[in-house]
Amino acid sequence: MTNHVPSIDPEQSESALDRLERRWTEQLSELRVTQAGTQIMMGFLLTLSFQPSFSTISVIERNLYLTLVITATLATVLAIAPVSFHRILFGHPGAKARVVAITQVLLRLTLVLVGLVLAGTVALIFNVVLGNTAGIIGGACAAIAIATIWMAMPLAVLKKLPKGS
């Protein structure tokens, strides 16, 4: 038994303006999830430095932590940037198409940084709890899982779609 999903492409039956509006709406939904995630990650990381045991972490752990804070900050900035672009460019002729194009790039960059922060946070936690080797293994496993689920799986689906989709 084969699961056949009909190939219905909304872009074939919509105007350029409708397509632009739909893409912006879809991006907004993605931004809501991404913004919440980056802000939660950032909050988690910021609370760590105020824990009593933080002063006992190694130099490697401290450097990894600071790298994660910087990366999470950049991810948060990128995830919120489309809102700023939209606010500043709102109402100007041709602005929506540019905002949608810029947001596409910003979302992709944000996801890369979020993946790095997630894998790095796993590495940091495993390193603190179980040691350097476990930190490397934990971080690598997280990075592989993220790359597989966020990149390899969608790309595999993309290869199976009809040409021109």
PDB file of C-alpha atoms in Angstrom:
ATOM      1  CA  MET A   1       0.000   0.000   0.000  1.00  0.00           C
ATOM      2  CA  THR A   2       1.455   3.318  -1.078  1.00  0.00           C
ATOM      3  CA  ASN A   3       0.668   6.630   0.538  1.00  0.00           C
ATOM      4  CA  HIS A   4       0.093   8.925  -2.378  1.00  0.00           C
ATOM      5  CA  VAL A   5      -0.091  12.613  -1.599  1.00  0.00           C
ATOM      6  CA  PRO A   6      -1.589  14.633  -4.421  1.00  0.00           C
ATOM      7  CA  SER A   7       0.733  17.270  -5.807  1.00  0.00           C
ATOM      8  CA  ILE A   8      -1.218  20.440  -5.210  1.00  0.00           C
ATOM      9  CA  ASP A   9       0.913  23.503  -5.670  1.00  0.00           C
ATOM     10  CA  PRO A  10      -0.836  26.666  -4.488  1.00  0.00           C
ATOM     11  CA  GLU A  11       1.689  28.777  -6.363  1.00  0.00           C
ATOM     12  CA  GLN A  12       0.326  27.565  -9.699  1.00  0.00           C
ATOM     13  CA  SER A  13      -3.097  29.062  -9.096  1.00  0.00           C
ATOM     14  CA  GLU A  14      -2.310  32.284  -7.233  1.00  0.00           C
ATOM     15  CA  SER A  15      -1.297  35.738  -8.336  1.00  0.00           C
ATOM     16  CA  ALA A  16       2.146  37.136  -7.553  1.00  0.00           C
ATOM     17  CA  LEU A  17       0.598  39.316  -4.833  1.00  0.00           C
ATOM     18  CA  ASP A  18      -1.267  36.368  -3.299  1.00  0.00           C
ATOM     19  CA  ARG A  19       1.943  34.306  -3.377  1.00  0.00           C
ATOM     20  CA  LEU A  20       3.862  37.094  -1.669  1.00  0.00           C
ATOM     21  CA  GLU A  21       1.207  37.463   1.027  1.00  0.00           C
ATOM     22  CA  ARG A  22       1.072  33.682   1.606  1.00  0.00           C
ATOM     23  CA  ARG A  23       4.850  33.434   1.837  1.00  0.00           C
ATOM     24  CA  TRP A  24       4.961  36.307   4.336  1.00  0.00           C
ATOM     25  CA  THR A  25       2.225  34.672   6.423  1.00  0.00           C
ATOM     26  CA  GLU A  26       4.115  31.354   6.393  1.00  0.00           C
ATOM     27  CA  GLN A  27       7.328  33.125   7.372  1.00  0.00           C
ATOM     28  CA  LEU A  28       5.557  34.850  10.256  1.00  0.00           C
ATOM     29  CA  SER A  29       4.445  31.465  11.584  1.00  0.00           C
ATOM     30  CA  GLU A  30       8.000  30.172  11.340  1.00  0.00           C
ATOM     31  CA  LEU A  31       9.320  33.326  13.000  1.00  0.00           C
ATOM     32  CA  ARG A  32       6.963  32.921  15.970  1.00  0.00           C
ATOM     33  CA  VAL A  33       8.334  29.465  16.686  1.00  0.00           C
ATOM     34  CA  THR A  34      11.939  30.450  16.042  1.00  0.00           C
ATOM     35  CA  GLN A  35      11.778  33.638  18.095  1.00  0.00           C
ATOM     36  CA  ALA A  36      10.307  31.831  21.084  1.00  0.00           C
ATOM     37  CA  GLY A  37      12.945  29.119  20.823  1.00  0.00           C
ATOM     38  CA  THR A  38      15.871  31.511  20.585  1.00  0.00           C
ATOM     39  CA  GLN A  39      14.612  33.572  23.493  1.00  0.00           C
ATOM     40  CA  ILE A  40      14.135  30.479  25.681  1.00  0.00           C
ATOM     41  CA  MET A  41      17.649  29.257  24.805  1.00  0.00           C
ATOM     42  CA  MET A  42      19.077  32.665  25.566  1.00  0.00           C
ATOM     43  CA  GLY A  43      17.281  32.818  28.913  1.00  0.00           C
ATOM     44  CA  PHE A  44      18.517  29.354  29.864  1.00  0.00           C
ATOM     45  CA  LEU A  45      22.094  30.232  29.014  1.00  0.00           C
ATOM     46  CA  LEU A  46      21.960  33.537  30.885  1.00  0.00           C
ATOM     47  CA  THR A  47      20.747  31.869  34.095  1.00  0.00           C
ATOM     48  CA  LEU A  48      23.679  29.448  34.133  1.00  0.00           C
ATOM     49  CA  SER A  49      26.242  32.100  34.988  1.00  0.00           C
ATOM     50  CA  PHE A  50      24.296  33.013  38.126  1.00  0.00           C
ATOM     51  CA  GLN A  51      24.398  29.480  39.550  1.00  0.00           C
ATOM     52  CA  PRO A  52      26.776  28.955  42.497  1.00  0.00           C
ATOM     53  CA  SER A  53      28.582  26.060  40.795  1.00  0.00           C
ATOM     54  CA  PHE A  54      29.323  28.153  37.692  1.00  0.00           C
ATOM     55  CA  SER A  55      32.546  29.427  39.254  1.00  0.00           C
ATOM     56  CA  THR A  56      33.914  25.865  39.311  1.00  0.00           C
ATOM     57  CA  ILE A  57      33.698  25.149  35.580  1.00  0.00           C
ATOM     58  CA  SER A  58      36.869  24.691  33.560  1.00  0.00           C
ATOM     59  CA  VAL A  59      38.345  27.233  31.149  1.00  0.00           C
ATOM     60  CA  ILE A  60      37.156  25.101  28.201  1.00  0.00           C
ATOM     61  CA  GLU A  61      33.617  25.004  29.626  1.00  0.00           C
ATOM     62  CA  ARG A  62      33.689  28.749  30.284  1.00  0.00           C
ATOM     63  CA  ASN A  63      34.853  29.449  26.712  1.00  0.00           C
ATOM     64  CA  LEU A  64      32.202  27.124  25.279  1.00  0.00           C
ATOM     65  CA  TYR A  65      29.585  28.823  27.445  1.00  0.00           C
ATOM     66  CA  LEU A  66      30.592  32.303  26.246  1.00  0.00           C
ATOM     67  CA  THR A  67      30.618  31.091  22.634  1.00  0.00           C
ATOM     68  CA  LEU A  68      27.098  29.723  23.137  1.00  0.00           C
ATOM     69  CA  VAL A  69      25.907  33.020  24.637  1.00  0.00           C
ATOM     70  CA  ILE A  70      27.292  34.951  21.662  1.00  0.00           C
ATOM     71  CA  THR A  71      25.802  32.474  19.167  1.00  0.00           C
ATOM     72  CA  ALA A  72      22.414  32.465  20.927  1.00  0.00           C
ATOM     73  CA  THR A  73      22.443  36.263  20.986  1.00  0.00           C
ATOM     74  CA  LEU A  74      23.135  36.390  17.263  1.00  0.00           C
ATOM     75  CA  ALA A  75      20.407  33.783  16.613  1.00  0.00           C
ATOM     76  CA  THR A  76      17.936  35.871  18.610  1.00  0.00           C
ATOM     77  CA  VAL A  77      18.937  39.041  16.765  1.00  0.00           C
ATOM     78  CA  LEU A  78      18.508  37.320  13.394  1.00  0.00           C
ATOM     79  CA  ALA A  79      15.154  35.809  14.406  1.00  0.00           C
ATOM     80  CA  ILE A  80      13.801  39.219  15.410  1.00  0.00           C
ATOM     81  CA  ALA A  81      15.389  41.174  12.520  1.00  0.00           C
ATOM     82  CA  PRO A  82      12.523  40.530  10.055  1.00  0.00           C
ATOM     83  CA  VAL A  83      10.196  42.408  12.394  1.00  0.00           C
ATOM     84  CA  SER A  84      12.494  45.438  12.250  1.00  0.00           C
ATOM     85  CA  PHE A  85      12.792  45.190   8.474  1.00  0.00           C
ATOM     86  CA  HIS A  86       9.019  44.975   8.150  1.00  0.00           C
ATOM     87  CA  ARG A  87       8.410  47.906  10.508  1.00  0.00           C
ATOM     88  CA  ILE A  88      10.913  50.185   8.778  1.00  0.00           C
ATOM     89  CA  LEU A  89       9.980  49.239   5.212  1.00  0.00           C
ATOM     90  CA  PHE A  90       6.221  48.841   5.781  1.00  0.00           C
ATOM     91  CA  GLY A  91       4.142  50.689   3.221  1.00  0.00           C
ATOM     92  CA  HIS A  92       6.974  51.457   0.810  1.00  0.00           C
ATOM     93  CA  PRO A  93       6.434  50.285  -2.786  1.00  0.00           C
ATOM     94  CA  GLY A  94       8.167  46.959  -3.451  1.00  0.00           C
ATOM     95  CA  ALA A  95       9.151  46.548   0.190  1.00  0.00           C
ATOM     96  CA  LYS A  96       7.153  43.401   0.925  1.00  0.00           C
ATOM     97  CA  ALA A  97       8.981  41.378  -1.745  1.00  0.00           C
ATOM     98  CA  ARG A  98      12.312  42.496  -0.316  1.00  0.00           C
ATOM     99  CA  VAL A  99      11.242  41.752   3.251  1.00  0.00           C
ATOM    100  CA  VAL A 100      10.115  38.249   2.246  1.00  0.00           C
ATOM    101  CA  ALA A 101      13.422  37.589   0.434  1.00  0.00           C
ATOM    102  CA  ILE A 102      15.505  38.927   3.334  1.00  0.00           C
ATOM    103  CA  THR A 103      13.438  36.991   5.860  1.00  0.00           C
ATOM    104  CA  GLN A 104      14.096  33.766   3.932  1.00  0.00           C
ATOM    105  CA  VAL A 105      17.845  34.285   4.342  1.00  0.00           C
ATOM    106  CA  LEU A 106      17.564  35.376   7.984  1.00  0.00           C
ATOM    107  CA  LEU A 107      15.454  32.323   8.887  1.00  0.00           C
ATOM    108  CA  ARG A 108      17.977  29.967   7.318  1.00  0.00           C
ATOM    109  CA  LEU A 109      20.865  31.616   9.158  1.00  0.00           C
ATOM    110  CA  THR A 110      18.870  31.559  12.390  1.00  0.00           C
ATOM    111  CA  LEU A 111      18.235  27.829  12.059  1.00  0.00           C
ATOM    112  CA  VAL A 112      21.949  27.165  11.530  1.00  0.00           C
ATOM    113  CA  LEU A 113      22.799  29.164  14.658  1.00  0.00           C
ATOM    114  CA  VAL A 114      20.010  27.531  16.681  1.00  0.00           C
ATOM    115  CA  GLY A 115      21.355  24.123  15.667  1.00  0.00           C
ATOM    116  CA  LEU A 116      24.843  25.141  16.785  1.00  0.00           C
ATOM    117  CA  VAL A 117      23.552  26.440  20.118  1.00  0.00           C
ATOM    118  CA  LEU A 118      21.515  23.282  20.731  1.00  0.00           C
ATOM    119  CA  ALA A 119      24.435  20.967  19.938  1.00  0.00           C
ATOM    120  CA  GLY A 120      26.834  23.176  21.889  1.00  0.00           C
ATOM    121  CA  THR A 121      24.536  23.264  24.908  1.00  0.00           C
ATOM    122  CA  VAL A 122      24.332  19.466  24.895  1.00  0.00           C
ATOM    123  CA  ALA A 123      28.128  19.357  24.665  1.00  0.00           C
ATOM    124  CA  LEU A 124      28.469  21.791  27.581  1.00  0.00           C
ATOM    125  CA  ILE A 125      26.033  19.914  29.811  1.00  0.00           C
ATOM    126  CA  PHE A 126      27.564  16.503  29.048  1.00  0.00           C
ATOM    127  CA  ASN A 127      31.029  17.967  29.588  1.00  0.00           C
ATOM    128  CA  VAL A 128      30.127  19.388  33.005  1.00  0.00           C
ATOM    129  CA  VAL A 129      28.277  16.261  34.142  1.00  0.00           C
ATOM    130  CA  LEU A 130      30.363  13.452  32.614  1.00  0.00           C
ATOM    131  CA  GLY A 131      33.628  14.957  31.327  1.00  0.00           C
ATOM    132  CA  ASN A 132      35.307  16.037  28.090  1.00  0.00           C
ATOM    133  CA  THR A 133      34.841  12.841  26.089  1.00  0.00           C
ATOM    134  CA  ALA A 134      31.132  12.654  26.904  1.00  0.00           C
ATOM    135  CA  GLY A 135      30.812  16.330  26.017  1.00  0.00           C
ATOM    136  CA  ILE A 136      32.315  15.765  22.586  1.00  0.00           C
ATOM    137  CA  ILE A 137      30.207  12.660  21.963  1.00  0.00           C
ATOM    138  CA  GLY A 138      27.003  14.291  23.236  1.00  0.00           C
ATOM    139  CA  GLY A 139      27.541  17.426  21.178  1.00  0.00           C
ATOM    140  CA  ALA A 140      28.407  15.433  18.056  1.00  0.00           C
ATOM    141  CA  CYS A 141      25.332  13.199  18.466  1.00  0.00           C
ATOM    142  CA  ALA A 142      23.119  16.261  18.882  1.00  0.00           C
ATOM    143  CA  ALA A 143      24.681  17.920  15.822  1.00  0.00           C
ATOM    144  CA  ILE A 144      24.149  14.758  13.744  1.00  0.00           C
ATOM    145  CA  ALA A 145      20.528  14.455  14.889  1.00  0.00           C
ATOM    146  CA  ILE A 146      19.852  18.126  14.115  1.00  0.00           C
ATOM    147  CA  ALA A 147      21.524  17.937  10.694  1.00  0.00           C
ATOM    148  CA  THR A 148      19.644  14.745   9.865  1.00  0.00           C
ATOM    149  CA  ILE A 149      16.203  15.949  10.930  1.00  0.00           C
ATOM    150  CA  TRP A 150      16.498  19.575   9.822  1.00  0.00           C
ATOM    151  CA  MET A 151      18.493  19.106   6.602  1.00  0.00           C
ATOM    152  CA  ALA A 152      18.892  15.534   5.341  1.00  0.00           C
ATOM    153  CA  MET A 153      15.255  14.501   5.781  1.00  0.00           C
ATOM    154  CA  PRO A 154      13.764  17.562   4.041  1.00  0.00           C
ATOM    155  CA  LEU A 155      16.338  17.271   1.242  1.00  0.00           C
ATOM    156  CA  ALA A 156      15.421  13.594   0.793  1.00  0.00           C
ATOM    157  CA  VAL A 157      11.750  14.578   0.497  1.00  0.00           C
ATOM    158  CA  LEU A 158      12.680  17.349  -1.938  1.00  0.00           C
ATOM    159  CA  LYS A 159      14.459  14.842  -4.189  1.00  0.00           C
ATOM    160  CA  LYS A 160      11.247  12.798  -4.397  1.00  0.00           C
ATOM    161  CA  LEU A 161       9.081  15.742  -5.425  1.00  0.00           C
ATOM    162  CA  PRO A 162       8.266  16.181  -9.093  1.00  0.00           C
ATOM    163  CA  LYS A 163      10.668  18.431 -10.984  1.00  0.00           C
ATOM    164  CA  GLY A 164       9.750  22.097 -10.820  1.00  0.00           C
ATOM    165  CA  SER A 165       8.142  21.824  -7.365  1.00  0.00           C
TER     166      SER A 165
END
